[in-house]
mmCIF file of N, CA and C in Angstrom:
data_model
loop_
_atom_site.group_PDB
_atom_site.id
_atom_site.type_symbol
_atom_site.label_atom_id
_atom_site.label_comp_id
_atom_site.label_asym_id
_atom_site.label_seq_id
_atom_site.Cartn_x
_atom_site.Cartn_y
_atom_site.Cartn_z
ATOM 1 N N UNK A 40 -2.603 4.780 2.208
ATOM 2 C CA UNK A 40 -2.670 6.041 1.733
ATOM 3 C C UNK A 40 -2.509 5.761 0.445
ATOM 4 N N UNK A 41 -2.954 6.590 -0.470
ATOM 5 C CA UNK A 41 -2.939 6.481 -2.139
ATOM 6 C C UNK A 41 -1.751 6.954 -2.617
ATOM 7 N N UNK A 42 -0.984 7.838 -2.222
ATOM 8 C CA UNK A 42 0.318 8.535 -2.957
ATOM 9 C C UNK A 42 1.176 7.518 -3.454
ATOM 10 N N UNK A 43 1.583 7.775 -4.735
ATOM 11 C CA UNK A 43 2.664 6.564 -5.269
ATOM 12 C C UNK A 43 3.911 7.327 -4.979
ATOM 13 N N UNK A 44 4.615 7.669 -5.960
ATOM 14 C CA UNK A 44 5.939 8.375 -5.957
ATOM 15 C C UNK A 44 5.859 9.708 -5.176
ATOM 16 N N UNK A 45 7.000 9.951 -4.693
ATOM 17 C CA UNK A 45 6.964 11.612 -3.941
ATOM 18 C C UNK A 45 8.341 11.523 -3.326
ATOM 19 N N UNK A 46 8.276 12.758 -2.380
ATOM 20 C CA UNK A 46 9.526 12.829 -1.490
ATOM 21 C C UNK A 46 9.980 11.297 -0.800
ATOM 22 N N UNK A 47 11.244 10.933 -0.868
ATOM 23 C CA UNK A 47 11.675 9.934 -0.262
ATOM 24 C C UNK A 47 11.331 8.411 -1.167
ATOM 25 N N UNK A 48 10.293 8.554 -2.022
ATOM 26 C CA UNK A 48 9.936 7.306 -3.000
ATOM 27 C C UNK A 48 10.096 7.395 -4.267
ATOM 28 N N UNK A 49 11.056 6.880 -5.234
ATOM 29 C CA UNK A 49 11.045 7.268 -6.494
ATOM 30 C C UNK A 49 10.221 6.302 -7.486
ATOM 31 N N UNK A 50 9.881 6.707 -8.615
ATOM 32 C CA UNK A 50 9.141 6.390 -9.651
ATOM 33 C C UNK A 50 9.813 4.820 -9.861
ATOM 34 N N UNK A 51 11.069 4.681 -9.920
ATOM 35 C CA UNK A 51 11.537 3.501 -10.201
ATOM 36 C C UNK A 51 11.277 2.382 -9.144
ATOM 37 N N UNK A 52 11.452 2.968 -7.878
ATOM 38 C CA UNK A 52 11.135 2.104 -6.494
ATOM 39 C C UNK A 52 9.542 1.554 -6.820
ATOM 40 N N UNK A 53 8.735 2.486 -6.948
ATOM 41 C CA UNK A 53 7.358 2.256 -7.403
ATOM 42 C C UNK A 53 7.079 1.043 -8.067
ATOM 43 N N UNK A 54 7.745 1.314 -9.444
ATOM 44 C CA UNK A 54 7.862 0.240 -10.545
ATOM 45 C C UNK A 54 8.283 -0.991 -10.129
ATOM 46 N N UNK A 55 9.208 -0.916 -9.249
ATOM 47 C CA UNK A 55 9.917 -2.494 -8.997
ATOM 48 C C UNK A 55 8.970 -2.984 -7.917
ATOM 49 N N UNK A 56 8.548 -2.345 -6.736
ATOM 50 C CA UNK A 56 7.386 -2.773 -6.168
ATOM 51 C C UNK A 56 6.290 -3.416 -6.901
ATOM 52 N N UNK A 57 5.638 -2.599 -7.859
ATOM 53 C CA UNK A 57 4.546 -3.258 -8.562
ATOM 54 C C UNK A 57 5.036 -4.430 -9.360
ATOM 55 N N UNK A 58 6.272 -4.617 -9.797
ATOM 56 C CA UNK A 58 6.638 -5.610 -10.599
ATOM 57 C C UNK A 58 6.829 -6.994 -9.663
ATOM 58 N N UNK A 59 7.376 -6.766 -8.508
ATOM 59 C CA UNK A 59 7.263 -7.910 -7.790
ATOM 60 C C UNK A 59 5.985 -8.657 -7.185
ATOM 61 N N UNK A 60 4.968 -7.713 -7.302
ATOM 62 C CA UNK A 60 3.489 -8.552 -7.216
ATOM 63 C C UNK A 60 2.764 -8.671 -8.383
ATOM 64 N N UNK A 61 3.456 -8.619 -9.463
ATOM 65 C CA UNK A 61 2.928 -8.780 -10.904
ATOM 66 C C UNK A 61 1.825 -7.587 -11.104
ATOM 67 N N UNK A 62 1.860 -6.546 -10.451
ATOM 68 C CA UNK A 62 0.985 -5.320 -10.545
ATOM 69 C C UNK A 62 -0.529 -5.888 -9.798
ATOM 70 N N UNK A 63 -0.573 -6.589 -9.232
ATOM 71 C CA UNK A 63 -1.761 -7.064 -8.477
ATOM 72 C C UNK A 63 -1.645 -6.899 -6.961
ATOM 73 N N UNK A 64 -2.883 -6.452 -6.424
ATOM 74 C CA UNK A 64 -3.056 -6.193 -4.994
ATOM 75 C C UNK A 64 -2.649 -7.353 -4.131
ATOM 76 N N UNK A 65 -1.603 -6.836 -3.110
ATOM 77 C CA UNK A 65 -1.172 -7.795 -2.230
ATOM 78 C C UNK A 65 -2.057 -8.351 -1.328
ATOM 79 N N UNK A 66 -3.110 -7.661 -1.144
ATOM 80 C CA UNK A 66 -4.012 -8.255 -0.060
ATOM 81 C C UNK A 66 -5.213 -9.345 -0.481
ATOM 82 N N UNK A 67 -5.761 -8.881 -1.855
ATOM 83 C CA UNK A 67 -7.046 -9.752 -2.124
ATOM 84 C C UNK A 67 -6.352 -10.621 -3.358
ATOM 85 N N UNK A 68 -5.505 -10.306 -4.009
ATOM 86 C CA UNK A 68 -4.636 -10.807 -5.200
ATOM 87 C C UNK A 68 -5.569 -11.267 -6.373
ATOM 88 N N UNK A 69 -6.599 -10.444 -6.418
ATOM 89 C CA UNK A 69 -7.429 -10.484 -7.766
ATOM 90 C C UNK A 69 -7.478 -9.405 -8.661
ATOM 91 N N UNK A 70 -7.388 -8.133 -7.913
ATOM 92 C CA UNK A 70 -7.491 -6.934 -8.536
ATOM 93 C C UNK A 70 -6.418 -6.238 -8.873
ATOM 94 N N UNK A 71 -6.324 -5.414 -9.735
ATOM 95 C CA UNK A 71 -4.856 -4.679 -10.331
ATOM 96 C C UNK A 71 -4.681 -3.741 -9.005
ATOM 97 N N UNK A 72 -3.400 -3.343 -8.840
ATOM 98 C CA UNK A 72 -2.897 -2.756 -7.816
ATOM 99 C C UNK A 72 -2.744 -1.296 -8.296
ATOM 100 N N UNK A 73 -3.833 -0.492 -8.087
ATOM 101 C CA UNK A 73 -3.970 0.924 -8.543
ATOM 102 C C UNK A 73 -3.598 2.076 -7.456
ATOM 103 N N UNK A 74 -3.283 1.504 -6.335
ATOM 104 C CA UNK A 74 -2.881 2.492 -5.337
ATOM 105 C C UNK A 74 -1.775 1.910 -4.542
ATOM 106 N N UNK A 75 -0.888 2.525 -3.528
ATOM 107 C CA UNK A 75 -0.118 1.951 -2.646
ATOM 108 C C UNK A 75 -0.550 2.380 -1.285
ATOM 109 N N UNK A 76 -0.711 1.301 -0.543
ATOM 110 C CA UNK A 76 -0.906 1.374 0.651
ATOM 111 C C UNK A 76 0.173 1.517 1.826
ATOM 112 N N UNK A 77 0.053 2.418 2.804
ATOM 113 C CA UNK A 77 0.898 2.308 3.987
ATOM 114 C C UNK A 77 0.544 1.230 4.950
ATOM 115 N N UNK A 78 1.328 0.081 4.757
ATOM 116 C CA UNK A 78 1.208 -0.974 5.807
ATOM 117 C C UNK A 78 0.907 -0.270 7.125
ATOM 118 N N UNK A 79 1.719 0.418 7.768
ATOM 119 C CA UNK A 79 1.698 1.111 9.062
ATOM 120 C C UNK A 79 1.227 2.581 8.494
ATOM 121 N N UNK A 80 -0.103 2.871 8.907
ATOM 122 C CA UNK A 80 -0.709 4.115 8.193
ATOM 123 C C UNK A 80 -0.007 5.180 8.945
ATOM 124 N N UNK A 81 0.336 6.375 7.962
ATOM 125 C CA UNK A 81 0.787 7.570 8.482
ATOM 126 C C UNK A 81 0.354 8.188 9.801
ATOM 127 N N UNK A 82 -0.888 7.846 9.865
ATOM 128 C CA UNK A 82 -1.488 8.601 10.972
ATOM 129 C C UNK A 82 -1.427 7.646 12.273
ATOM 130 N N UNK A 83 -0.742 6.503 12.243
ATOM 131 C CA UNK A 83 -0.188 5.605 13.375
ATOM 132 C C UNK A 83 1.318 5.645 13.502
ATOM 133 N N UNK A 84 1.832 6.553 12.828
ATOM 134 C CA UNK A 84 3.485 6.643 12.939
ATOM 135 C C UNK A 84 4.298 6.026 11.778
ATOM 136 N N UNK A 85 3.468 5.541 10.905
ATOM 137 C CA UNK A 85 4.261 5.014 9.722
ATOM 138 C C UNK A 85 5.107 6.154 8.827
ATOM 139 N N UNK A 86 5.832 5.703 8.027
ATOM 140 C CA UNK A 86 6.280 6.741 7.093
ATOM 141 C C UNK A 86 6.268 6.376 5.731
ATOM 142 N N UNK A 87 6.260 7.629 4.893
ATOM 143 C CA UNK A 87 6.265 7.325 3.443
ATOM 144 C C UNK A 87 7.507 6.999 2.939
ATOM 145 N N UNK A 88 7.701 5.614 2.787
ATOM 146 C CA UNK A 88 9.216 5.055 2.255
ATOM 147 C C UNK A 88 8.527 3.690 1.845
ATOM 148 N N UNK A 89 9.530 3.352 1.117
ATOM 149 C CA UNK A 89 9.397 2.187 0.014
ATOM 150 C C UNK A 89 9.012 1.034 0.998
ATOM 151 N N UNK A 90 9.702 0.862 2.096
ATOM 152 C CA UNK A 90 9.554 -0.350 2.961
ATOM 153 C C UNK A 90 8.205 -0.485 3.444
ATOM 154 N N UNK A 91 7.344 0.742 3.611
ATOM 155 C CA UNK A 91 6.023 0.712 4.294
ATOM 156 C C UNK A 91 4.935 0.586 3.331
ATOM 157 N N UNK A 92 5.375 0.630 2.112
ATOM 158 C CA UNK A 92 4.320 0.714 0.972
ATOM 159 C C UNK A 92 4.025 -0.737 0.483
ATOM 160 N N UNK A 93 2.790 -0.826 0.122
ATOM 161 C CA UNK A 93 2.256 -2.112 -0.400
ATOM 162 C C UNK A 93 1.125 -1.874 -1.630
ATOM 163 N N UNK A 94 1.524 -2.597 -2.633
ATOM 164 C CA UNK A 94 0.555 -2.277 -3.688
ATOM 165 C C UNK A 94 -0.846 -2.870 -3.295
ATOM 166 N N UNK A 95 -1.971 -2.024 -3.680
ATOM 167 C CA UNK A 95 -3.285 -2.462 -3.189
ATOM 168 C C UNK A 95 -4.337 -1.892 -4.361
ATOM 169 N N UNK A 96 -5.329 -2.595 -4.493
ATOM 170 C CA UNK A 96 -6.256 -1.897 -5.177
ATOM 171 C C UNK A 96 -7.055 -0.951 -4.336
ATOM 172 N N UNK A 97 -7.970 -0.246 -5.192
ATOM 173 C CA UNK A 97 -8.683 0.890 -4.170
ATOM 174 C C UNK A 97 -9.386 0.232 -3.153
ATOM 175 N N UNK A 98 -10.275 -0.866 -3.554
ATOM 176 C CA UNK A 98 -11.265 -1.454 -2.651
ATOM 177 C C UNK A 98 -10.412 -1.850 -1.383
ATOM 178 N N UNK A 99 -9.499 -2.505 -1.386
ATOM 179 C CA UNK A 99 -8.598 -3.124 -0.160
ATOM 180 C C UNK A 99 -8.089 -1.734 0.578
ATOM 181 N N UNK A 100 -7.532 -0.927 -0.237
ATOM 182 C CA UNK A 100 -6.752 0.282 0.596
ATOM 183 C C UNK A 100 -7.950 0.942 1.239
ATOM 184 N N UNK A 101 -9.171 1.180 0.474
ATOM 185 C CA UNK A 101 -9.976 2.028 1.298
ATOM 186 C C UNK A 101 -10.672 1.319 2.392
ATOM 187 N N UNK A 102 -10.817 -0.036 2.352
ATOM 188 C CA UNK A 102 -11.394 -0.769 3.446
ATOM 189 C C UNK A 102 -10.431 -0.875 4.714
ATOM 190 N N UNK A 103 -9.090 -1.019 4.554
ATOM 191 C CA UNK A 103 -8.245 -0.912 5.653
ATOM 192 C C UNK A 103 -7.887 0.366 5.981
ATOM 193 N N UNK A 104 -8.099 1.468 5.393
ATOM 194 C CA UNK A 104 -8.075 2.839 5.694
ATOM 195 C C UNK A 104 -6.906 3.111 6.828
ATOM 196 N N UNK A 105 -7.145 3.315 8.225
ATOM 197 C CA UNK A 105 -6.078 3.622 8.928
ATOM 198 C C UNK A 105 -5.818 2.540 9.908
ATOM 199 N N UNK A 106 -6.274 1.506 9.588
ATOM 200 C CA UNK A 106 -5.965 0.114 10.314
ATOM 201 C C UNK A 106 -4.481 -0.382 10.379
ATOM 202 N N UNK A 107 -4.106 -1.142 11.119
ATOM 203 C CA UNK A 107 -2.668 -1.937 10.763
ATOM 204 C C UNK A 107 -3.075 -3.255 10.004
ATOM 205 N N UNK A 108 -2.152 -3.881 9.679
ATOM 206 C CA UNK A 108 -2.493 -5.110 9.142
ATOM 207 C C UNK A 108 -2.996 -6.121 10.305
ATOM 208 N N UNK A 109 -2.487 -6.068 11.308
ATOM 209 C CA UNK A 109 -2.948 -6.947 12.477
ATOM 210 C C UNK A 109 -4.462 -6.701 12.744
ATOM 211 N N UNK A 110 -4.901 -5.500 12.578
ATOM 212 C CA UNK A 110 -6.249 -4.910 12.826
ATOM 213 C C UNK A 110 -7.209 -5.272 11.684
ATOM 214 N N UNK A 111 -6.740 -5.398 10.573
ATOM 215 C CA UNK A 111 -7.534 -5.535 9.222
ATOM 216 C C UNK A 111 -6.982 -6.730 8.712
ATOM 217 N N UNK A 112 -7.996 -7.629 8.293
ATOM 218 C CA UNK A 112 -7.860 -9.056 7.455
ATOM 219 C C UNK A 112 -8.735 -8.869 6.307
ATOM 220 N N UNK A 113 -8.122 -8.816 5.110
ATOM 221 C CA UNK A 113 -8.969 -8.724 3.886
ATOM 222 C C UNK A 113 -9.776 -9.977 3.719
#
């Protein structure tokens, strides 16, 4: 998912998450993280909470789509 802050996730939490990865995509490690991916997709029962969010570039986020991390390898 591409939502950033919202109900249950503060802007401060998002900033801290991005800082932890140096602002880079946690999957390809080469592109800036301009979206947040739901590690467990919302459509698969994942929650919109900071522990389920991973900084990702649009390309990786779009490619992963509704797959779990085990199903999708960048």
